[in-house]
PDB file of C-alpha atoms in Angstrom:
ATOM      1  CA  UNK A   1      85.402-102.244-151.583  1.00  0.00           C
ATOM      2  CA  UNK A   2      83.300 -99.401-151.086  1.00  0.00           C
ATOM      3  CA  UNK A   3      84.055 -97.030-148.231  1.00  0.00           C
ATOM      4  CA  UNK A   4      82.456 -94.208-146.843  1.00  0.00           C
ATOM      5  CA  UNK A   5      84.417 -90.648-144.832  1.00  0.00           C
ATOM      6  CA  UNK A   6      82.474 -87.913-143.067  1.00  0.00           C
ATOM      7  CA  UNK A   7      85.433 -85.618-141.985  1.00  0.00           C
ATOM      8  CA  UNK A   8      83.530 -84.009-139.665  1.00  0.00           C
ATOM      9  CA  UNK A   9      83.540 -85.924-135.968  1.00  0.00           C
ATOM     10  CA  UNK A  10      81.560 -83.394-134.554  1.00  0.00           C
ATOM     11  CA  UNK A  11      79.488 -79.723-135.732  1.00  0.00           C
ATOM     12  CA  UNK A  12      77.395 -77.421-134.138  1.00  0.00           C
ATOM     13  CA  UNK A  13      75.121 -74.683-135.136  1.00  0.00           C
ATOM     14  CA  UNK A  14      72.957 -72.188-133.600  1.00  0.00           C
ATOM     15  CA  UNK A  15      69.137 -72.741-133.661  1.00  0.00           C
ATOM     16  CA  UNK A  16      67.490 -71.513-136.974  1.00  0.00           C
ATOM     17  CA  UNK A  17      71.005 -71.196-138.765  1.00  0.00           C
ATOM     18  CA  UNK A  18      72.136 -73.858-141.446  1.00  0.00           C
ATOM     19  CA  UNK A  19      74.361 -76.190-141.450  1.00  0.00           C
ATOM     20  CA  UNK A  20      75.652 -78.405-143.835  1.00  0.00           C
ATOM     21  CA  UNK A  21      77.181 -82.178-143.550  1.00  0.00           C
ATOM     22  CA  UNK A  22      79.892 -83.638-145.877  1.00  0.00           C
ATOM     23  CA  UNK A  23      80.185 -87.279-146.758  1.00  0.00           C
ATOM     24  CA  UNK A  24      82.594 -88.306-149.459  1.00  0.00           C
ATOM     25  CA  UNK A  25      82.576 -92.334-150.507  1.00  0.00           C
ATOM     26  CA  UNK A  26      84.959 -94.218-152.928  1.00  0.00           C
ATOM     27  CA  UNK A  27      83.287 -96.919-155.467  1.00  0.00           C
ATOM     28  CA  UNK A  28      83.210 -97.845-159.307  1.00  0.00           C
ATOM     29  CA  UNK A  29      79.777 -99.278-159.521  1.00  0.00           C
ATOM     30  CA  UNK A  30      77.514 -96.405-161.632  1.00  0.00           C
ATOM     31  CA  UNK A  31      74.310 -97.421-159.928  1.00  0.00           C
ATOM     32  CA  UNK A  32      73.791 -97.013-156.420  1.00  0.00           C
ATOM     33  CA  UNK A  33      72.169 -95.153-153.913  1.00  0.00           C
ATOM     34  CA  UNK A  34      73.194 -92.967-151.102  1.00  0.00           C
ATOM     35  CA  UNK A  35      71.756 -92.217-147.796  1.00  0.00           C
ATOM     36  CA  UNK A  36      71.360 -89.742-144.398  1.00  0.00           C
ATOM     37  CA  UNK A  37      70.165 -91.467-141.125  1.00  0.00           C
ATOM     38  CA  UNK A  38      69.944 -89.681-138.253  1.00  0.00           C
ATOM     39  CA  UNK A  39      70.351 -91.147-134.717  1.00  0.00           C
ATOM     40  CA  UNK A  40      69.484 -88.944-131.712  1.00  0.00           C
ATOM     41  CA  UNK A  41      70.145 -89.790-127.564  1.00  0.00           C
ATOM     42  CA  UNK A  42      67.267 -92.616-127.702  1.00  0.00           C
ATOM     43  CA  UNK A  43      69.495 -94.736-130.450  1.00  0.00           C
ATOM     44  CA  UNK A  44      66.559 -95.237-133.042  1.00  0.00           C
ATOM     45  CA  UNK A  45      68.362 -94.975-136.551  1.00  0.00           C
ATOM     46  CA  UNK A  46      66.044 -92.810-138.581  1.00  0.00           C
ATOM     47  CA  UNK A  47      66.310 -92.147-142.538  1.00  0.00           C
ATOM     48  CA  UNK A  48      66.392 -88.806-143.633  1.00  0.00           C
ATOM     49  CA  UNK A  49      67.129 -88.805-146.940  1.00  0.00           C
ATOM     50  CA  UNK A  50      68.129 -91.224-149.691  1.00  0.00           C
ATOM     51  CA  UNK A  51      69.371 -90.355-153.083  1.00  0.00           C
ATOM     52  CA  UNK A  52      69.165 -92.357-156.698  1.00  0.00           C
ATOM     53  CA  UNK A  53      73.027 -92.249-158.389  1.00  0.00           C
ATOM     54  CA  UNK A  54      70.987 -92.006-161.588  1.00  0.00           C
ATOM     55  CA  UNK A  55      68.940 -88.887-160.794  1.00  0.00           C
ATOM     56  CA  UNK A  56      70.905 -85.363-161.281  1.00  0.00           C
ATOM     57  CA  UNK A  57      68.217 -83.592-158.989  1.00  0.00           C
ATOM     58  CA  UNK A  58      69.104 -83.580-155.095  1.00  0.00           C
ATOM     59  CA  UNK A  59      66.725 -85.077-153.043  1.00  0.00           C
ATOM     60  CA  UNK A  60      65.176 -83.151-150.908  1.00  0.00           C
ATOM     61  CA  UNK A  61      62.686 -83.614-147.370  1.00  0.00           C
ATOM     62  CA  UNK A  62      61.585 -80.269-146.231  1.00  0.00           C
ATOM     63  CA  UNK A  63      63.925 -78.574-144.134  1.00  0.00           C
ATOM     64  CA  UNK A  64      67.030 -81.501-145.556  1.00  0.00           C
ATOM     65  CA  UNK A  65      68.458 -81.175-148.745  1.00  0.00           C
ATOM     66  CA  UNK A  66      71.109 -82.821-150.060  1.00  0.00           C
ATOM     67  CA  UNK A  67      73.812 -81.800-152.553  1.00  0.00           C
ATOM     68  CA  UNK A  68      74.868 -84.779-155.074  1.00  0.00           C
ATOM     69  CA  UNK A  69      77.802 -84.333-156.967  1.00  0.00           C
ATOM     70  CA  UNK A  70      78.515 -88.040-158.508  1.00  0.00           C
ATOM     71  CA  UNK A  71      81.689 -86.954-160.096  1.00  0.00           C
ATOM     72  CA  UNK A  72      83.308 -85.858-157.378  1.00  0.00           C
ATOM     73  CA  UNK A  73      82.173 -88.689-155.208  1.00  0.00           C
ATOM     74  CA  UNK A  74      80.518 -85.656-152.899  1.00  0.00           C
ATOM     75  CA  UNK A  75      77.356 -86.039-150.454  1.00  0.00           C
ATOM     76  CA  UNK A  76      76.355 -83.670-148.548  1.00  0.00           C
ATOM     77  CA  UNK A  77      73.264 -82.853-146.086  1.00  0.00           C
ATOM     78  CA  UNK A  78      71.909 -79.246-145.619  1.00  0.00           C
ATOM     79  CA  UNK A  79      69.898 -78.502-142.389  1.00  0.00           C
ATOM     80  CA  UNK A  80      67.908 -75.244-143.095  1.00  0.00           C
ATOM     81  CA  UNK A  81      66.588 -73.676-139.976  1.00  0.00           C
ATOM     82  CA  UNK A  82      68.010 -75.968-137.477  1.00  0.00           C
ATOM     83  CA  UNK A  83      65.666 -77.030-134.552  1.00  0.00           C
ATOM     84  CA  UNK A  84      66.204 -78.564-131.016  1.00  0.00           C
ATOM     85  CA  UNK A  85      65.595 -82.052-132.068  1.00  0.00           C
ATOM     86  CA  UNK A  86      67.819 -81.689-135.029  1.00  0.00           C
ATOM     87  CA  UNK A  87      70.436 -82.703-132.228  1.00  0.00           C
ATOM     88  CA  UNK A  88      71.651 -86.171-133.285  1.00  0.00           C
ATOM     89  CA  UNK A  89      74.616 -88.621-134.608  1.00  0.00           C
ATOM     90  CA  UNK A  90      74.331 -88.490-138.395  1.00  0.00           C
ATOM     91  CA  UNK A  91      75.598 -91.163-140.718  1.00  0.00           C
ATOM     92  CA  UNK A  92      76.285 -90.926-143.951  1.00  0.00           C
ATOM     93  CA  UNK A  93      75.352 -94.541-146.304  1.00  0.00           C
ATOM     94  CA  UNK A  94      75.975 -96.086-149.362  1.00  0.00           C
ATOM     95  CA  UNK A  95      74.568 -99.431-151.449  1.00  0.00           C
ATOM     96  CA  UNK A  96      74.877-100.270-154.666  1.00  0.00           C
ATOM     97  CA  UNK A  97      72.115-101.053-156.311  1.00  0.00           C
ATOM     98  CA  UNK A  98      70.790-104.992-156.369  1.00  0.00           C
ATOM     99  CA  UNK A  99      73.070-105.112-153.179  1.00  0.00           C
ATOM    100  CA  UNK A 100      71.357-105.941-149.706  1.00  0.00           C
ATOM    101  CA  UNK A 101      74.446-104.504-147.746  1.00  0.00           C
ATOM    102  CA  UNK A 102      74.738-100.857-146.446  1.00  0.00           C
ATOM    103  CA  UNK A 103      77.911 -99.149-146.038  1.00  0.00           C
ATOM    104  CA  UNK A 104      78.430 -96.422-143.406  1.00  0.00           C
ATOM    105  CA  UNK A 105      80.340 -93.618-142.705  1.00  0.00           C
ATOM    106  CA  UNK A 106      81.811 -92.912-138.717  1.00  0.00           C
ATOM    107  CA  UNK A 107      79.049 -90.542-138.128  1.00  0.00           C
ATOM    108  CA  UNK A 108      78.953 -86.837-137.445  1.00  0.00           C
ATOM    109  CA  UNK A 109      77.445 -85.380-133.883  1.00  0.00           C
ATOM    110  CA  UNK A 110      75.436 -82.432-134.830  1.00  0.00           C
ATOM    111  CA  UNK A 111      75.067 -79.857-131.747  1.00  0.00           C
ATOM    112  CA  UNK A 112      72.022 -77.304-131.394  1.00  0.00           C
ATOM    113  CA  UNK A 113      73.123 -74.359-130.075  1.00  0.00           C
ATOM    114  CA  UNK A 114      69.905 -72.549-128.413  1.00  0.00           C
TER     115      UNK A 114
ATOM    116  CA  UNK S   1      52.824-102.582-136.592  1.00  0.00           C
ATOM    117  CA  UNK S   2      55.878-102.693-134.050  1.00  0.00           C
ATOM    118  CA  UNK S   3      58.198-102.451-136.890  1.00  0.00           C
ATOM    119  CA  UNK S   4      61.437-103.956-135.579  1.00  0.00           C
ATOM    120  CA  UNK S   5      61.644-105.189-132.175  1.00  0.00           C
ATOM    121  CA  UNK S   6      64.953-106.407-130.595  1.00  0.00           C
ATOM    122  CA  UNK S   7      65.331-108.393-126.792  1.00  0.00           C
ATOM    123  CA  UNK S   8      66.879-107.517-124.653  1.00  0.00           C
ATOM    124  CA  UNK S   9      67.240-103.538-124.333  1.00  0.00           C
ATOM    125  CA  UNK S  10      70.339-103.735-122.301  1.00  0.00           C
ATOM    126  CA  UNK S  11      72.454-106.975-120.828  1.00  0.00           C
ATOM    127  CA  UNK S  12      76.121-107.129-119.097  1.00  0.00           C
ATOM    128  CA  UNK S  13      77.989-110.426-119.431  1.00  0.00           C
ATOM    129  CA  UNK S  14      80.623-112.022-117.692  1.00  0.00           C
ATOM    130  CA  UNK S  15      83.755-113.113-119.578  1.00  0.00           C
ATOM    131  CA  UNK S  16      83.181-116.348-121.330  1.00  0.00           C
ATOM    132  CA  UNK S  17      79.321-116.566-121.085  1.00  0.00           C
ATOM    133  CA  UNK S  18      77.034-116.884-123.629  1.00  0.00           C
ATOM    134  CA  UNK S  19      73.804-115.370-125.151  1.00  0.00           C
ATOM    135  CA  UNK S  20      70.922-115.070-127.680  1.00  0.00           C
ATOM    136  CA  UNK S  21      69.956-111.803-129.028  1.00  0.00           C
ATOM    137  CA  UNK S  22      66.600-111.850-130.935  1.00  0.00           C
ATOM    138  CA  UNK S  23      65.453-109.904-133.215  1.00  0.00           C
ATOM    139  CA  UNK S  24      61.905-109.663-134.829  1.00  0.00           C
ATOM    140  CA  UNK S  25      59.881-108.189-137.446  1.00  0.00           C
ATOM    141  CA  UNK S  26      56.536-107.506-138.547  1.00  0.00           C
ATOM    142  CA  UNK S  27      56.436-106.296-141.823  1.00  0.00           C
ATOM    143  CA  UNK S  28      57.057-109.610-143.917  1.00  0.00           C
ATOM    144  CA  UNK S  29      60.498-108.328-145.001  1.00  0.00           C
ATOM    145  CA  UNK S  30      62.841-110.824-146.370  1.00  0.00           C
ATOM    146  CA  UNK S  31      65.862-109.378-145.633  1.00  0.00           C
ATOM    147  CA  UNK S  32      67.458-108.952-141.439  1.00  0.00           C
ATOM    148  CA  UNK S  33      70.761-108.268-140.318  1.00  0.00           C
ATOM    149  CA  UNK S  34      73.125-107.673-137.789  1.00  0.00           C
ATOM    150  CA  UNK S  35      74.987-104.953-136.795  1.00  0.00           C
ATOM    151  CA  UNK S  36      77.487-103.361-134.086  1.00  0.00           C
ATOM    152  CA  UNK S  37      78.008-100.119-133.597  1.00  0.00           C
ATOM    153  CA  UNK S  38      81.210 -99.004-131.502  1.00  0.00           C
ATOM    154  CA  UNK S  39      82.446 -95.139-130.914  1.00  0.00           C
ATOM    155  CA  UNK S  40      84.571 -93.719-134.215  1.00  0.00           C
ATOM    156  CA  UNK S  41      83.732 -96.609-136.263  1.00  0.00           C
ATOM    157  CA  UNK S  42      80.138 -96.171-137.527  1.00  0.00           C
ATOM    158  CA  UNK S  43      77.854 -99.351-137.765  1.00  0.00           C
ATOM    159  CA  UNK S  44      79.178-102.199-139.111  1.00  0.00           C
ATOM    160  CA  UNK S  45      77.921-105.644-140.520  1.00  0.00           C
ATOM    161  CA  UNK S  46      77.641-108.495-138.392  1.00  0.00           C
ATOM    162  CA  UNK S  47      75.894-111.541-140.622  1.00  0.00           C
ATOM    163  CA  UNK S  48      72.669-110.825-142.503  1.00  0.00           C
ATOM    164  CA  UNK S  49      70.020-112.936-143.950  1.00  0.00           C
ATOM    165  CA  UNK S  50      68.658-113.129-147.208  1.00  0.00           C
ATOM    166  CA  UNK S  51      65.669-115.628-146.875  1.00  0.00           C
ATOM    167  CA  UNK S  52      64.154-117.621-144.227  1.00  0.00           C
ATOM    168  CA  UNK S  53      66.596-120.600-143.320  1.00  0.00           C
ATOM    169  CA  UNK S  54      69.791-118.816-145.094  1.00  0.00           C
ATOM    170  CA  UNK S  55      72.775-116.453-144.001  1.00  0.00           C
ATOM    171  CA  UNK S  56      75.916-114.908-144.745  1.00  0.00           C
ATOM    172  CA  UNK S  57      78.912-113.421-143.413  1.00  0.00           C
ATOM    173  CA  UNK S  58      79.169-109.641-142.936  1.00  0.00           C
ATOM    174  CA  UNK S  59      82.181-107.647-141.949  1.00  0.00           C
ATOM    175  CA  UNK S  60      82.944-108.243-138.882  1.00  0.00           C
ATOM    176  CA  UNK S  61      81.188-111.869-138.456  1.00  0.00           C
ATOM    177  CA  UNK S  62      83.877-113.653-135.912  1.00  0.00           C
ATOM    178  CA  UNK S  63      82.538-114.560-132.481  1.00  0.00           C
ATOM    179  CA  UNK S  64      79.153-114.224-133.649  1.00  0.00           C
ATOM    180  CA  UNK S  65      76.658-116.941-134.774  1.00  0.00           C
ATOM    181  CA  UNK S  66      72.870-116.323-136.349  1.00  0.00           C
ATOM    182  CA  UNK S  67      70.230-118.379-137.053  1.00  0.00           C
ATOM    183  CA  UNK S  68      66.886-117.078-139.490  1.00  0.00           C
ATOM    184  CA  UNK S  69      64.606-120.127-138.495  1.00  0.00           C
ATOM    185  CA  UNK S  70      61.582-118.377-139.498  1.00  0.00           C
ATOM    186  CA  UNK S  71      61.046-115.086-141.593  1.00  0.00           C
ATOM    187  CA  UNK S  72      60.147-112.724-138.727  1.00  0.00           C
ATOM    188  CA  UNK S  73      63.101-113.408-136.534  1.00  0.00           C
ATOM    189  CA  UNK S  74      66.831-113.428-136.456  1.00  0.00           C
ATOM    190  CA  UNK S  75      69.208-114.992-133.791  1.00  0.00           C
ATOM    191  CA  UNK S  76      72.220-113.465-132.931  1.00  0.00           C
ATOM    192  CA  UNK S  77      74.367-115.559-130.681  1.00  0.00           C
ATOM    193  CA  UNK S  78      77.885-114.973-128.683  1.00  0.00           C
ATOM    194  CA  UNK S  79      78.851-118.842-127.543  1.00  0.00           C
ATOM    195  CA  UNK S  80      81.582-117.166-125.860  1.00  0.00           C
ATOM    196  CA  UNK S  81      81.652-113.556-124.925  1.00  0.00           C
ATOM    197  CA  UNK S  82      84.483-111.399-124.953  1.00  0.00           C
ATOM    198  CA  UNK S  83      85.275-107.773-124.021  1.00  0.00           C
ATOM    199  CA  UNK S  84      85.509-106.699-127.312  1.00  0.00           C
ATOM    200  CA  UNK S  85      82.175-107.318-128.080  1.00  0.00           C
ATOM    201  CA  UNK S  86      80.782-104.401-126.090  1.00  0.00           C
ATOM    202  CA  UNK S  87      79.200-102.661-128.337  1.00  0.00           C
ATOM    203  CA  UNK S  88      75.163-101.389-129.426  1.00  0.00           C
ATOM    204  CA  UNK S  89      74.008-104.167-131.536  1.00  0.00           C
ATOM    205  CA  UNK S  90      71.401-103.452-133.825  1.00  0.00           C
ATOM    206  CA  UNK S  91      69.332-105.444-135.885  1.00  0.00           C
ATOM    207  CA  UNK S  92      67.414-104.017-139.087  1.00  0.00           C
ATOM    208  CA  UNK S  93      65.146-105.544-141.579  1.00  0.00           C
ATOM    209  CA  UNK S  94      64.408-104.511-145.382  1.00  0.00           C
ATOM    210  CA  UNK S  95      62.304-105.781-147.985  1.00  0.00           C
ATOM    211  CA  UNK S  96      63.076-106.611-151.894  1.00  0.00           C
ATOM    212  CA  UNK S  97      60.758-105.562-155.358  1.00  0.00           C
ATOM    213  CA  UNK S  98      63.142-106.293-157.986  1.00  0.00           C
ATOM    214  CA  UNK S  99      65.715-104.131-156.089  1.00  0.00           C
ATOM    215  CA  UNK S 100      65.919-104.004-151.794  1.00  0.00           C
ATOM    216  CA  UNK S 101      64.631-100.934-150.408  1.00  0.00           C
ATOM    217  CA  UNK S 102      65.518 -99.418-147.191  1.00  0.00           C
ATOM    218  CA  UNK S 103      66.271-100.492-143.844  1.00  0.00           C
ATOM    219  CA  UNK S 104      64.363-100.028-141.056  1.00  0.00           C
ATOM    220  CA  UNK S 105      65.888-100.569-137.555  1.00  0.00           C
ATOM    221  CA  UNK S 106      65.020-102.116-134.156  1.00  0.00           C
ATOM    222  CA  UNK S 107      66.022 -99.698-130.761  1.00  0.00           C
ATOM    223  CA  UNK S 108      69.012-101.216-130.457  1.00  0.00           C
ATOM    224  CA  UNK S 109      70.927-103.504-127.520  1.00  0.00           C
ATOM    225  CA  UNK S 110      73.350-102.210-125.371  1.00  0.00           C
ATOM    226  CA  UNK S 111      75.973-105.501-124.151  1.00  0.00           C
ATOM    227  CA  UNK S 112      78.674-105.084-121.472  1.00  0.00           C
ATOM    228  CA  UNK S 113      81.212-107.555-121.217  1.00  0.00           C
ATOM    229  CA  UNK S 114      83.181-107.476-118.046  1.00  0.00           C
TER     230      UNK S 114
END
């Protein structure tokens, strides 16, 4: 079974630093695609950023950026110039391709600092 | 489009009672499911749906029933509620091409069982 760790309960940063995210997940399918949703105080689950195991290039949506290392199983999400509203639980996601079902990570609380 | 829609927003429950959470869409997506989300443990899989008229089993499907009577909605029930089923339940919906794109989530409930 696949599973998915972010080792991180909580972060913080300071406003217009960077911070970065980790996710690690465990599976032996080759195809598959990985995921960032963020969830702030209101509860809405909102993607951020998905990734395609097949493509080498890291997905990025402006100020998010991933880092995709498939061999080491490695997934992590880079905040550039954190903002207010970047304030939010983030979970980390996995599904294998052809597979309805989406595995998630505990979730990581990111704090703003102003 | 309202996207995802799920009733009620919040509900407490006595011990042993029961009730329906729906769930509805309006973006013709095949796909719906279920899911609880608890402190420390991430979201997890309650029963999804595949097609109008079918389910399956998720993770964590015991003390849960659904019903997918027609595409837009899905019908989570608790005959019989228990304390451990506080929890955020959310419901999400995703469509399929060949391979089955992202999900896209209602607001979320909030259940207390006392």
């Amino acid at each position: 079974a696949q599973t998915v760790t972010q080792s991180q309960p909580e972060m913080s940063v300071q406003e217009a630093e960077t911070v970065t995210l980790s996710c690690t997940y465990d599976t032996s399918e080759s195809d598959y695609y990985l995921f960032w949703y963020k969830q702030p105080p209101s509860r809405q689950m909102i993607l951020v950023i998905r990734q395609e195991a097949y493509k080498q290039q890291n997905a990025t949506e402006n100020r998010f950026s991933v880092n995709f290392q498939k061999a080491a199983k490695s997934f992590s999400l880079k905040i550039s110039d954190s903002q207010l509203g970047d304030a939010a639980m983030y979970f980390c996601a996995y599904r294998r391709w052809g597979n309805e079902k989406l595995t998630f990570g505990t979730g990581t609380r990111l704090t703003i600092i102003p | 489009n309202a996207g995802v829609t799920q009733t009620p927003k919040f509900r407490v429950l006595k011990t042993g009672q029961s009730m329906t959470l729906l769930c509805a869409q309006d973006m013709n997506h095949e796909y719906m499911y279920w899911y609880r989300q608890d402190p420390g443990m991430g979201l997890r899989l309650i029963h999804y749906s595949v097609g109008e008229g079918t389910t399956a089993k998720g993770e964590v499907p015991d003390g849960y029933n659904v019903s997918r009577l027609k595409k837009q909605n899905f019908l989570l029930g608790l005959e019989s509620a228990a304390p451990s089923q506080t929890s955020v339940y959310f419901c999400a919906s995703s469509y399929s091409n060949g391979d089955v794109y992202e999900q896209y989530f209602g607001p979320g409930t909030r259940l207390t069982v006392t």
